[in-house]
Amino acid sequence: MRYMIWVFALALCMAIGSAWAGDAVNINTASASELQKVHGIGEKTAELIVAYRNDHGPFKSVDDLEHVKGIGKKTLEKIGGELTTGGETKD
């Protein structure tokens, strides 16, 4: 029974997270200061993301951030839900 409650709670959290995806920051258009609004992205990382984008072109997916120095799988798991490669960045 506890397992079923846990699964339901996890599914609910995922659904709520999807609803908030409309407020995601677009890593292909966001400035360094806009990227810093994402919990887990500091000034240096934001600047590295913008520099990588300028050098290599737009990101095809959020997973491409793993190519940016300082962003590994664990970091991407934490911040990935707040990022997108399409749409406009919300203020």
Phi, psi and omega in degrees: 000316179298323179299317180297320178295318179298315179297317179297316180297319179296316178297321178296316178298320179294322179293319178295318178299321178294324179294327180278354184299339178296341179262016182290152178271128180279113183288349178269346182234344186289143173281170178300320181292326177291321178296328181292345178287344178280125179299121181109351176248114178266185183301311183296315180296319179299317179295323178293323178297312180296318180297317179298316179299318179295324182280325189246356182089182185296150176285137177279329177210164179298328179299337178297344178297341177298342178281347180276131180304132177094353178246112178249188182299317182296316178297317181296324177297324181285320188258344187304325181291344181261004186237157177211166175249005180226163179082185181262149175283130180275145178283000000 
